[in-house]
Amino acid sequence: MPKDFHPHLRHLESESIFVMREVAAQFERPVLLFSGGKDSILMVHLARKAFAPARVPFALVHIDTGHNFPETLEFRDRLVAEVGATLHVGSVQASIDAGRVHEEAGPNPSRNGLQTVTLLDTLAELKADVALGGGRRDEEKARAKERFFSHRDRFGQWDPKNQRPELWNLFNGRRNPGEHFRAFPISNWTEMDVWQYIAAEGVAMPSLYFAHRREVVERDGVLLARSEFNTLLDGEQWDERTIRFRTIGDATCTGATESTASSLEEIIAEVAASRVTERGGRSDDKRTEAAMEDRKKVGYF
């Protein structure tokens, strides 16, 4: 770590590494959820530091909606090869084909919510007793309720009113057969912390995070990128703009933001001046006031 590294970031790094090592010590079959976004990339980077010179002891799990940006998949495959990790891909399309979930009705259906069943099926298939995720408490009010070690019952459900205390960094990973945990090592990081750390450490990021020209359509205040998964509704038309993405997810519900930030320094300056949260462009979060919490209760990330 650079000598001029901010003490706050040094503390966050140490805390996250401590949580990851606790996971490795307490669980037998841990996996790391990998979406291809900046937070999951940061998680892989921290895991490499936590267990160096040994290999990362977590297999990576990507829940593929089938509506990914091509840049996300290309970056994922390069990183997996670089790290030498095992990658397990759970397919939402396979869940649809098997009748486990059903595609939403209407134009441009989102598969974001369908990931839950595929995730739980994949964890069960792998017999995973804990899944590490890149959730942060500053992202959304439901995620602000999470502990570092988040218990899930045998149905994969989360009860926000029944969580275990975590006093003095003591984590209780005891579970009954069929239950599992989610672990969130970067819970206390903010979006600004993530970008400042990425800049200081020189962590590579997908090109989607940097300003580029792309055709988009504005729908309900969200800029959706042109893709084979997004089709125009009556009265809409594609408009080419300079945009970037603050989060990366399902292309049908992940909104872009107009931006000229083409470097890490410019992104950091933009985040500092922004008054909109990074998930402000996620259309699925706007469906109801408690959209995220409702999804998390039944097993979502």
mmCIF file of N, CA, C and O in Angstrom, residues 91-185:
data_model
loop_
_atom_site.group_PDB
_atom_site.id
_atom_site.type_symbol
_atom_site.label_atom_id
_atom_site.label_comp_id
_atom_site.label_asym_id
_atom_site.label_seq_id
_atom_site.Cartn_x
_atom_site.Cartn_y
_atom_site.Cartn_z
ATOM 1 N N SER A 91 -27.394 -19.653 -14.572
ATOM 2 C CA SER A 91 -28.095 -19.056 -15.705
ATOM 3 C C SER A 91 -29.574 -18.833 -15.413
ATOM 4 O O SER A 91 -30.316 -19.782 -15.131
ATOM 5 N N VAL A 92 -29.999 -17.569 -15.482
ATOM 6 C CA VAL A 92 -31.420 -17.255 -15.328
ATOM 7 C C VAL A 92 -32.215 -17.857 -16.488
ATOM 8 O O VAL A 92 -33.339 -18.337 -16.298
ATOM 9 N N GLN A 93 -31.624 -17.851 -17.693
ATOM 10 C CA GLN A 93 -32.311 -18.447 -18.842
ATOM 11 C C GLN A 93 -32.577 -19.929 -18.596
ATOM 12 O O GLN A 93 -33.648 -20.448 -18.933
ATOM 13 N N ALA A 94 -31.615 -20.617 -17.987
ATOM 14 C CA ALA A 94 -31.819 -22.033 -17.674
ATOM 15 C C ALA A 94 -32.947 -22.204 -16.655
ATOM 16 O O ALA A 94 -33.724 -23.167 -16.739
ATOM 17 N N SER A 95 -33.045 -21.276 -15.707
ATOM 18 C CA SER A 95 -34.136 -21.336 -14.726
ATOM 19 C C SER A 95 -35.487 -21.118 -15.401
ATOM 20 O O SER A 95 -36.484 -21.762 -15.050
ATOM 21 N N ILE A 96 -35.521 -20.225 -16.394
ATOM 22 C CA ILE A 96 -36.756 -19.985 -17.149
ATOM 23 C C ILE A 96 -37.131 -21.234 -17.946
ATOM 24 O O ILE A 96 -38.285 -21.677 -17.941
ATOM 25 N N ASP A 97 -36.139 -21.808 -18.619
ATOM 26 C CA ASP A 97 -36.389 -22.997 -19.448
ATOM 27 C C ASP A 97 -36.884 -24.175 -18.600
ATOM 28 O O ASP A 97 -37.680 -24.997 -19.075
ATOM 29 N N ALA A 98 -36.411 -24.239 -17.354
ATOM 30 C CA ALA A 98 -36.805 -25.340 -16.471
ATOM 31 C C ALA A 98 -38.127 -25.068 -15.758
ATOM 32 O O ALA A 98 -38.620 -25.926 -15.011
ATOM 33 N N GLY A 99 -38.701 -23.893 -15.983
ATOM 34 C CA GLY A 99 -39.965 -23.542 -15.332
ATOM 35 C C GLY A 99 -39.813 -23.108 -13.893
ATOM 36 O O GLY A 99 -40.807 -22.988 -13.165
ATOM 37 N N ARG A 100 -38.585 -22.845 -13.459
ATOM 38 C CA ARG A 100 -38.342 -22.415 -12.076
ATOM 39 C C ARG A 100 -38.781 -20.964 -11.870
ATOM 40 O O ARG A 100 -39.202 -20.593 -10.777
ATOM 41 N N VAL A 101 -38.679 -20.144 -12.906
ATOM 42 C CA VAL A 101 -39.141 -18.757 -12.862
ATOM 43 C C VAL A 101 -39.811 -18.450 -14.191
ATOM 44 O O VAL A 101 -39.648 -19.190 -15.177
ATOM 45 N N HIS A 102 -40.539 -17.348 -14.216
ATOM 46 C CA HIS A 102 -41.253 -16.972 -15.428
ATOM 47 C C HIS A 102 -40.894 -15.541 -15.818
ATOM 48 O O HIS A 102 -40.823 -14.651 -14.954
ATOM 49 N N GLU A 103 -40.659 -15.353 -17.092
ATOM 50 C CA GLU A 103 -40.323 -14.026 -17.615
ATOM 51 C C GLU A 103 -41.462 -13.058 -17.319
ATOM 52 O O GLU A 103 -42.644 -13.417 -17.381
ATOM 53 N N GLU A 104 -41.107 -11.812 -16.990
ATOM 54 C CA GLU A 104 -42.113 -10.787 -16.770
ATOM 55 C C GLU A 104 -42.897 -10.524 -18.050
ATOM 56 O O GLU A 104 -42.376 -10.685 -19.158
ATOM 57 N N ALA A 105 -44.144 -10.108 -17.897
ATOM 58 C CA ALA A 105 -44.952 -9.730 -19.046
ATOM 59 C C ALA A 105 -44.628 -8.290 -19.443
ATOM 60 O O ALA A 105 -44.031 -7.537 -18.678
ATOM 61 N N GLY A 106 -45.012 -7.924 -20.653
ATOM 62 C CA GLY A 106 -44.825 -6.563 -21.103
ATOM 63 C C GLY A 106 -43.532 -6.376 -21.868
ATOM 64 O O GLY A 106 -42.713 -7.295 -21.983
ATOM 65 N N PRO A 107 -43.335 -5.165 -22.400
ATOM 66 C CA PRO A 107 -42.134 -4.883 -23.197
ATOM 67 C C PRO A 107 -40.885 -4.764 -22.327
ATOM 68 O O PRO A 107 -40.958 -4.317 -21.172
ATOM 69 N N ASN A 108 -39.755 -5.178 -22.867
ATOM 70 C CA ASN A 108 -38.457 -5.062 -22.192
ATOM 71 C C ASN A 108 -38.488 -5.576 -20.753
ATOM 72 O O ASN A 108 -38.180 -4.846 -19.810
ATOM 73 N N PRO A 109 -38.881 -6.828 -20.552
ATOM 74 C CA PRO A 109 -38.958 -7.350 -19.186
ATOM 75 C C PRO A 109 -37.585 -7.423 -18.527
ATOM 76 O O PRO A 109 -36.606 -7.826 -19.153
ATOM 77 N N SER A 110 -37.536 -7.032 -17.261
ATOM 78 C CA SER A 110 -36.289 -7.107 -16.507
ATOM 79 C C SER A 110 -36.148 -8.486 -15.877
ATOM 80 O O SER A 110 -37.130 -9.072 -15.410
ATOM 81 N N ARG A 111 -34.934 -8.987 -15.866
ATOM 82 C CA ARG A 111 -34.660 -10.268 -15.209
ATOM 83 C C ARG A 111 -33.945 -10.068 -13.875
ATOM 84 O O ARG A 111 -33.494 -11.043 -13.271
ATOM 85 N N ASN A 112 -33.852 -8.832 -13.433
ATOM 86 C CA ASN A 112 -33.116 -8.553 -12.209
ATOM 87 C C ASN A 112 -33.699 -9.325 -11.022
ATOM 88 O O ASN A 112 -32.982 -9.946 -10.249
ATOM 89 N N GLY A 113 -35.026 -9.281 -10.883
ATOM 90 C CA GLY A 113 -35.653 -9.975 -9.772
ATOM 91 C C GLY A 113 -35.629 -11.481 -9.906
ATOM 92 O O GLY A 113 -35.734 -12.205 -8.911
ATOM 93 N N LEU A 114 -35.491 -11.988 -11.146
ATOM 94 C CA LEU A 114 -35.482 -13.435 -11.363
ATOM 95 C C LEU A 114 -34.189 -14.085 -10.877
ATOM 96 O O LEU A 114 -34.129 -15.316 -10.757
ATOM 97 N N GLN A 115 -33.173 -13.272 -10.600
ATOM 98 C CA GLN A 115 -31.881 -13.823 -10.190
ATOM 99 C C GLN A 115 -31.959 -14.587 -8.871
ATOM 100 O O GLN A 115 -31.142 -15.461 -8.608
ATOM 101 N N THR A 116 -32.940 -14.235 -8.030
ATOM 102 C CA THR A 116 -32.999 -14.815 -6.684
ATOM 103 C C THR A 116 -33.091 -16.331 -6.724
ATOM 104 O O THR A 116 -32.327 -17.033 -6.041
ATOM 105 N N VAL A 117 -34.015 -16.858 -7.511
ATOM 106 C CA VAL A 117 -34.184 -18.315 -7.582
ATOM 107 C C VAL A 117 -32.924 -18.973 -8.141
ATOM 108 O O VAL A 117 -32.462 -19.996 -7.620
ATOM 109 N N THR A 118 -32.362 -18.374 -9.183
ATOM 110 C CA THR A 118 -31.141 -18.936 -9.772
ATOM 111 C C THR A 118 -29.997 -18.918 -8.772
ATOM 112 O O THR A 118 -29.216 -19.879 -8.684
ATOM 113 N N LEU A 119 -29.887 -17.837 -8.014
ATOM 114 C CA LEU A 119 -28.841 -17.739 -6.992
ATOM 115 C C LEU A 119 -29.005 -18.828 -5.940
ATOM 116 O O LEU A 119 -28.050 -19.545 -5.612
ATOM 117 N N LEU A 120 -30.203 -18.969 -5.399
ATOM 118 C CA LEU A 120 -30.424 -19.959 -4.351
ATOM 119 C C LEU A 120 -30.201 -21.377 -4.880
ATOM 120 O O LEU A 120 -29.634 -22.226 -4.187
ATOM 121 N N ASP A 121 -30.632 -21.641 -6.112
ATOM 122 C CA ASP A 121 -30.396 -22.963 -6.709
ATOM 123 C C ASP A 121 -28.903 -23.224 -6.891
ATOM 124 O O ASP A 121 -28.422 -24.338 -6.642
ATOM 125 N N THR A 122 -28.161 -22.195 -7.311
ATOM 126 C CA THR A 122 -26.722 -22.351 -7.528
ATOM 127 C C THR A 122 -25.992 -22.592 -6.217
ATOM 128 O O THR A 122 -25.103 -23.458 -6.131
ATOM 129 N N LEU A 123 -26.347 -21.840 -5.173
ATOM 130 C CA LEU A 123 -25.719 -22.039 -3.865
ATOM 131 C C LEU A 123 -26.014 -23.437 -3.328
ATOM 132 O O LEU A 123 -25.144 -24.084 -2.730
ATOM 133 N N ALA A 124 -27.246 -23.904 -3.548
ATOM 134 C CA ALA A 124 -27.604 -25.257 -3.093
ATOM 135 C C ALA A 124 -26.824 -26.317 -3.868
ATOM 136 O O ALA A 124 -26.340 -27.298 -3.293
ATOM 137 N N GLU A 125 -26.680 -26.113 -5.167
ATOM 138 C CA GLU A 125 -25.941 -27.064 -5.994
ATOM 139 C C GLU A 125 -24.477 -27.148 -5.562
ATOM 140 O O GLU A 125 -23.884 -28.240 -5.543
ATOM 141 N N LEU A 126 -23.902 -26.002 -5.195
ATOM 142 C CA LEU A 126 -22.502 -25.963 -4.774
ATOM 143 C C LEU A 126 -22.322 -26.337 -3.306
ATOM 144 O O LEU A 126 -21.196 -26.436 -2.825
ATOM 145 N N LYS A 127 -23.459 -26.488 -2.593
ATOM 146 C CA LYS A 127 -23.447 -26.746 -1.149
ATOM 147 C C LYS A 127 -22.695 -25.646 -0.405
ATOM 148 O O LYS A 127 -21.994 -25.903 0.590
ATOM 149 N N ALA A 128 -22.820 -24.414 -0.896
ATOM 150 C CA ALA A 128 -22.132 -23.269 -0.287
ATOM 151 C C ALA A 128 -22.767 -22.936 1.057
ATOM 152 O O ALA A 128 -23.995 -22.875 1.171
ATOM 153 N N ASP A 129 -21.932 -22.756 2.081
ATOM 154 C CA ASP A 129 -22.468 -22.378 3.387
ATOM 155 C C ASP A 129 -22.363 -20.876 3.642
ATOM 156 O O ASP A 129 -22.911 -20.368 4.619
ATOM 157 N N VAL A 130 -21.670 -20.162 2.769
ATOM 158 C CA VAL A 130 -21.605 -18.698 2.873
ATOM 159 C C VAL A 130 -21.291 -18.138 1.489
ATOM 160 O O VAL A 130 -20.527 -18.733 0.722
ATOM 161 N N ALA A 131 -21.916 -17.016 1.183
ATOM 162 C CA ALA A 131 -21.653 -16.319 -0.071
ATOM 163 C C ALA A 131 -21.234 -14.893 0.251
ATOM 164 O O ALA A 131 -21.993 -14.147 0.878
ATOM 165 N N LEU A 132 -20.009 -14.536 -0.133
ATOM 166 C CA LEU A 132 -19.522 -13.173 0.099
ATOM 167 C C LEU A 132 -20.063 -12.267 -1.000
ATOM 168 O O LEU A 132 -20.005 -12.589 -2.188
ATOM 169 N N GLY A 133 -20.579 -11.113 -0.594
ATOM 170 C CA GLY A 133 -21.117 -10.156 -1.551
ATOM 171 C C GLY A 133 -20.503 -8.786 -1.366
ATOM 172 O O GLY A 133 -19.949 -8.474 -0.316
ATOM 173 N N GLY A 134 -20.624 -7.958 -2.405
ATOM 174 C CA GLY A 134 -20.047 -6.619 -2.370
ATOM 175 C C GLY A 134 -21.033 -5.546 -1.965
ATOM 176 O O GLY A 134 -20.860 -4.372 -2.322
ATOM 177 N N GLY A 135 -22.088 -5.917 -1.218
ATOM 178 C CA GLY A 135 -23.064 -4.928 -0.761
ATOM 179 C C GLY A 135 -22.444 -3.934 0.212
ATOM 180 O O GLY A 135 -21.618 -4.303 1.047
ATOM 181 N N ARG A 136 -22.869 -2.677 0.097
ATOM 182 C CA ARG A 136 -22.393 -1.620 0.982
ATOM 183 C C ARG A 136 -23.583 -0.921 1.621
ATOM 184 O O ARG A 136 -24.619 -0.727 0.992
ATOM 185 N N ARG A 137 -23.437 -0.500 2.858
ATOM 186 C CA ARG A 137 -24.562 0.092 3.592
ATOM 187 C C ARG A 137 -24.997 1.441 3.030
ATOM 188 O O ARG A 137 -26.129 1.867 3.258
ATOM 189 N N ASP A 138 -24.132 2.130 2.320
ATOM 190 C CA ASP A 138 -24.510 3.455 1.807
ATOM 191 C C ASP A 138 -25.317 3.368 0.516
ATOM 192 O O ASP A 138 -25.856 4.363 0.053
ATOM 193 N N GLU A 139 -25.407 2.182 -0.075
ATOM 194 C CA GLU A 139 -26.075 2.037 -1.373
ATOM 195 C C GLU A 139 -27.580 2.280 -1.303
ATOM 196 O O GLU A 139 -28.163 2.922 -2.173
ATOM 197 N N GLU A 140 -28.217 1.709 -0.269
ATOM 198 C CA GLU A 140 -29.670 1.686 -0.238
ATOM 199 C C GLU A 140 -30.096 1.384 1.190
ATOM 200 O O GLU A 140 -29.389 0.719 1.933
ATOM 201 N N LYS A 141 -31.250 1.881 1.606
ATOM 202 C CA LYS A 141 -31.641 1.790 3.014
ATOM 203 C C LYS A 141 -31.809 0.349 3.503
ATOM 204 O O LYS A 141 -31.553 0.067 4.688
ATOM 205 N N ALA A 142 -32.210 -0.566 2.624
ATOM 206 C CA ALA A 142 -32.323 -1.966 3.056
ATOM 207 C C ALA A 142 -30.947 -2.542 3.345
ATOM 208 O O ALA A 142 -30.759 -3.299 4.302
ATOM 209 N N ARG A 143 -29.973 -2.190 2.517
ATOM 210 C CA ARG A 143 -28.621 -2.711 2.736
ATOM 211 C C ARG A 143 -27.970 -2.080 3.966
ATOM 212 O O ARG A 143 -27.041 -2.640 4.531
ATOM 213 N N ALA A 144 -28.468 -0.928 4.383
ATOM 214 C CA ALA A 144 -27.932 -0.295 5.588
ATOM 215 C C ALA A 144 -28.272 -1.101 6.835
ATOM 216 O O ALA A 144 -27.663 -0.917 7.892
ATOM 217 N N LYS A 145 -29.232 -2.011 6.729
ATOM 218 C CA LYS A 145 -29.641 -2.828 7.879
ATOM 219 C C LYS A 145 -28.805 -4.085 8.046
ATOM 220 O O LYS A 145 -28.944 -4.787 9.050
ATOM 221 N N GLU A 146 -27.965 -4.396 7.077
ATOM 222 C CA GLU A 146 -27.223 -5.656 7.089
ATOM 223 C C GLU A 146 -26.076 -5.668 8.098
ATOM 224 O O GLU A 146 -25.453 -4.648 8.363
ATOM 225 N N ARG A 147 -25.796 -6.842 8.631
ATOM 226 C CA ARG A 147 -24.591 -7.090 9.416
ATOM 227 C C ARG A 147 -23.485 -7.569 8.468
ATOM 228 O O ARG A 147 -23.734 -7.862 7.303
ATOM 229 N N PHE A 148 -22.253 -7.684 8.984
ATOM 230 C CA PHE A 148 -21.178 -8.285 8.191
ATOM 231 C C PHE A 148 -21.522 -9.736 7.872
ATOM 232 O O PHE A 148 -21.376 -10.192 6.738
ATOM 233 N N PHE A 149 -21.960 -10.497 8.896
ATOM 234 C CA PHE A 149 -22.421 -11.865 8.722
ATOM 235 C C PHE A 149 -23.948 -11.834 8.750
ATOM 236 O O PHE A 149 -24.544 -11.526 9.785
ATOM 237 N N SER A 150 -24.573 -12.145 7.639
ATOM 238 C CA SER A 150 -26.020 -12.035 7.515
ATOM 239 C C SER A 150 -26.626 -13.422 7.348
ATOM 240 O O SER A 150 -26.427 -14.086 6.330
ATOM 241 N N HIS A 151 -27.374 -13.852 8.346
ATOM 242 C CA HIS A 151 -27.940 -15.206 8.368
ATOM 243 C C HIS A 151 -29.084 -15.341 7.376
ATOM 244 O O HIS A 151 -29.894 -14.433 7.196
ATOM 245 N N ARG A 152 -29.168 -16.490 6.702
ATOM 246 C CA ARG A 152 -30.284 -16.844 5.835
ATOM 247 C C ARG A 152 -30.845 -18.195 6.300
ATOM 248 O O ARG A 152 -30.082 -19.116 6.589
ATOM 249 N N ASP A 153 -32.180 -18.283 6.356
ATOM 250 C CA ASP A 153 -32.779 -19.538 6.815
ATOM 251 C C ASP A 153 -32.723 -20.591 5.710
ATOM 252 O O ASP A 153 -32.154 -20.363 4.640
ATOM 253 N N ARG A 154 -33.334 -21.737 5.934
ATOM 254 C CA ARG A 154 -33.214 -22.836 4.971
ATOM 255 C C ARG A 154 -33.945 -22.557 3.661
ATOM 256 O O ARG A 154 -33.790 -23.301 2.689
ATOM 257 N N PHE A 155 -34.748 -21.496 3.633
ATOM 258 C CA PHE A 155 -35.395 -21.069 2.403
ATOM 259 C C PHE A 155 -34.652 -19.909 1.736
ATOM 260 O O PHE A 155 -35.115 -19.347 0.749
ATOM 261 N N GLY A 156 -33.490 -19.553 2.287
ATOM 262 C CA GLY A 156 -32.701 -18.449 1.750
ATOM 263 C C GLY A 156 -33.210 -17.090 2.153
ATOM 264 O O GLY A 156 -32.764 -16.068 1.615
ATOM 265 N N GLN A 157 -34.136 -17.029 3.113
ATOM 266 C CA GLN A 157 -34.765 -15.768 3.479
ATOM 267 C C GLN A 157 -33.975 -15.006 4.532
ATOM 268 O O GLN A 157 -33.311 -15.600 5.383
ATOM 269 N N TRP A 158 -34.089 -13.696 4.458
ATOM 270 C CA TRP A 158 -33.422 -12.783 5.399
ATOM 271 C C TRP A 158 -34.474 -12.087 6.237
ATOM 272 O O TRP A 158 -35.462 -11.571 5.709
ATOM 273 N N ASP A 159 -34.266 -12.059 7.551
ATOM 274 C CA ASP A 159 -35.173 -11.361 8.466
ATOM 275 C C ASP A 159 -34.448 -10.160 9.047
ATOM 276 O O ASP A 159 -33.606 -10.309 9.941
ATOM 277 N N PRO A 160 -34.747 -8.946 8.562
ATOM 278 C CA PRO A 160 -34.020 -7.769 9.037
ATOM 279 C C PRO A 160 -34.248 -7.463 10.514
ATOM 280 O O PRO A 160 -33.463 -6.732 11.118
ATOM 281 N N LYS A 161 -35.306 -8.027 11.113
ATOM 282 C CA LYS A 161 -35.599 -7.768 12.516
ATOM 283 C C LYS A 161 -34.999 -8.826 13.444
ATOM 284 O O LYS A 161 -35.153 -8.735 14.651
ATOM 285 N N ASN A 162 -34.345 -9.800 12.882
ATOM 286 C CA ASN A 162 -33.765 -10.876 13.689
ATOM 287 C C ASN A 162 -32.342 -11.144 13.226
ATOM 288 O O ASN A 162 -32.066 -12.150 12.579
ATOM 289 N N GLN A 163 -31.443 -10.230 13.577
ATOM 290 C CA GLN A 163 -30.045 -10.367 13.186
ATOM 291 C C GLN A 163 -29.161 -10.499 14.426
ATOM 292 O O GLN A 163 -29.494 -10.011 15.507
ATOM 293 N N ARG A 164 -28.043 -11.137 14.228
ATOM 294 C CA ARG A 164 -27.155 -11.419 15.354
ATOM 295 C C ARG A 164 -26.273 -10.225 15.664
ATOM 296 O O ARG A 164 -25.765 -9.559 14.761
ATOM 297 N N PRO A 165 -26.066 -9.943 16.943
ATOM 298 C CA PRO A 165 -25.189 -8.819 17.302
ATOM 299 C C PRO A 165 -23.748 -9.105 16.899
ATOM 300 O O PRO A 165 -23.326 -10.269 16.843
ATOM 301 N N GLU A 166 -23.021 -8.034 16.606
ATOM 302 C CA GLU A 166 -21.605 -8.174 16.230
ATOM 303 C C GLU A 166 -20.779 -7.201 17.074
ATOM 304 O O GLU A 166 -20.300 -6.186 16.593
ATOM 305 N N LEU A 167 -20.645 -7.541 18.342
ATOM 306 C CA LEU A 167 -19.912 -6.702 19.279
ATOM 307 C C LEU A 167 -18.432 -7.056 19.242
ATOM 308 O O LEU A 167 -18.060 -8.217 19.189
ATOM 309 N N TRP A 168 -17.588 -6.045 19.283
ATOM 310 C CA TRP A 168 -16.131 -6.220 19.322
ATOM 311 C C TRP A 168 -15.631 -7.091 18.165
ATOM 312 O O TRP A 168 -14.686 -7.877 18.314
ATOM 313 N N ASN A 169 -16.272 -6.960 17.001
ATOM 314 C CA ASN A 169 -15.869 -7.728 15.819
ATOM 315 C C ASN A 169 -15.893 -9.232 16.053
ATOM 316 O O ASN A 169 -15.065 -9.977 15.525
ATOM 317 N N LEU A 170 -16.848 -9.674 16.850
ATOM 318 C CA LEU A 170 -17.063 -11.112 17.047
ATOM 319 C C LEU A 170 -18.225 -11.529 16.151
ATOM 320 O O LEU A 170 -19.338 -11.010 16.281
ATOM 321 N N PHE A 171 -17.972 -12.454 15.246
ATOM 322 C CA PHE A 171 -18.970 -12.852 14.268
ATOM 323 C C PHE A 171 -19.439 -14.276 14.540
ATOM 324 O O PHE A 171 -18.625 -15.193 14.672
ATOM 325 N N ASN A 172 -20.758 -14.449 14.585
ATOM 326 C CA ASN A 172 -21.356 -15.741 14.878
ATOM 327 C C ASN A 172 -21.808 -16.391 13.577
ATOM 328 O O ASN A 172 -22.817 -16.021 12.988
ATOM 329 N N GLY A 173 -21.049 -17.406 13.127
ATOM 330 C CA GLY A 173 -21.370 -18.089 11.885
ATOM 331 C C GLY A 173 -22.040 -19.435 12.087
ATOM 332 O O GLY A 173 -22.105 -20.236 11.146
ATOM 333 N N ARG A 174 -22.576 -19.664 13.278
ATOM 334 C CA ARG A 174 -23.230 -20.954 13.519
ATOM 335 C C ARG A 174 -24.534 -21.022 12.731
ATOM 336 O O ARG A 174 -25.291 -20.079 12.647
ATOM 337 N N ARG A 175 -24.781 -22.198 12.171
ATOM 338 C CA ARG A 175 -25.975 -22.374 11.350
ATOM 339 C C ARG A 175 -26.496 -23.788 11.492
ATOM 340 O O ARG A 175 -25.760 -24.717 11.851
ATOM 341 N N ASN A 176 -27.773 -23.954 11.202
ATOM 342 C CA ASN A 176 -28.391 -25.268 11.193
ATOM 343 C C ASN A 176 -28.325 -25.845 9.783
ATOM 344 O O ASN A 176 -28.117 -25.105 8.808
ATOM 345 N N PRO A 177 -28.490 -27.157 9.639
ATOM 346 C CA PRO A 177 -28.461 -27.764 8.299
ATOM 347 C C PRO A 177 -29.455 -27.076 7.352
ATOM 348 O O PRO A 177 -30.597 -26.805 7.723
ATOM 349 N N GLY A 178 -28.983 -26.787 6.146
ATOM 350 C CA GLY A 178 -29.830 -26.144 5.153
ATOM 351 C C GLY A 178 -29.762 -24.633 5.156
ATOM 352 O O GLY A 178 -30.196 -23.982 4.203
ATOM 353 N N GLU A 179 -29.239 -24.044 6.232
ATOM 354 C CA GLU A 179 -29.112 -22.592 6.307
ATOM 355 C C GLU A 179 -27.772 -22.155 5.720
ATOM 356 O O GLU A 179 -26.854 -22.962 5.573
ATOM 357 N N HIS A 180 -27.671 -20.894 5.401
ATOM 358 C CA HIS A 180 -26.385 -20.364 4.959
ATOM 359 C C HIS A 180 -26.275 -18.897 5.356
ATOM 360 O O HIS A 180 -27.213 -18.320 5.923
ATOM 361 N N PHE A 181 -25.123 -18.319 5.071
ATOM 362 C CA PHE A 181 -24.872 -16.919 5.401
ATOM 363 C C PHE A 181 -24.504 -16.136 4.154
ATOM 364 O O PHE A 181 -24.033 -16.695 3.160
ATOM 365 N N ARG A 182 -24.723 -14.858 4.212
ATOM 366 C CA ARG A 182 -24.113 -13.902 3.287
ATOM 367 C C ARG A 182 -23.124 -13.094 4.123
ATOM 368 O O ARG A 182 -23.426 -12.742 5.278
ATOM 369 N N ALA A 183 -21.992 -12.788 3.554
ATOM 370 C CA ALA A 183 -20.983 -11.983 4.255
ATOM 371 C C ALA A 183 -20.667 -10.763 3.400
ATOM 372 O O ALA A 183 -20.492 -10.882 2.186
ATOM 373 N N PHE A 184 -20.591 -9.600 4.053
ATOM 374 C CA PHE A 184 -20.405 -8.340 3.333
ATOM 375 C C PHE A 184 -19.180 -7.584 3.874
ATOM 376 O O PHE A 184 -19.310 -6.663 4.682
ATOM 377 N N PRO A 185 -17.990 -7.965 3.409
ATOM 378 C CA PRO A 185 -16.758 -7.375 3.951
ATOM 379 C C PRO A 185 -16.593 -5.882 3.700
ATOM 380 O O PRO A 185 -15.857 -5.216 4.426
#
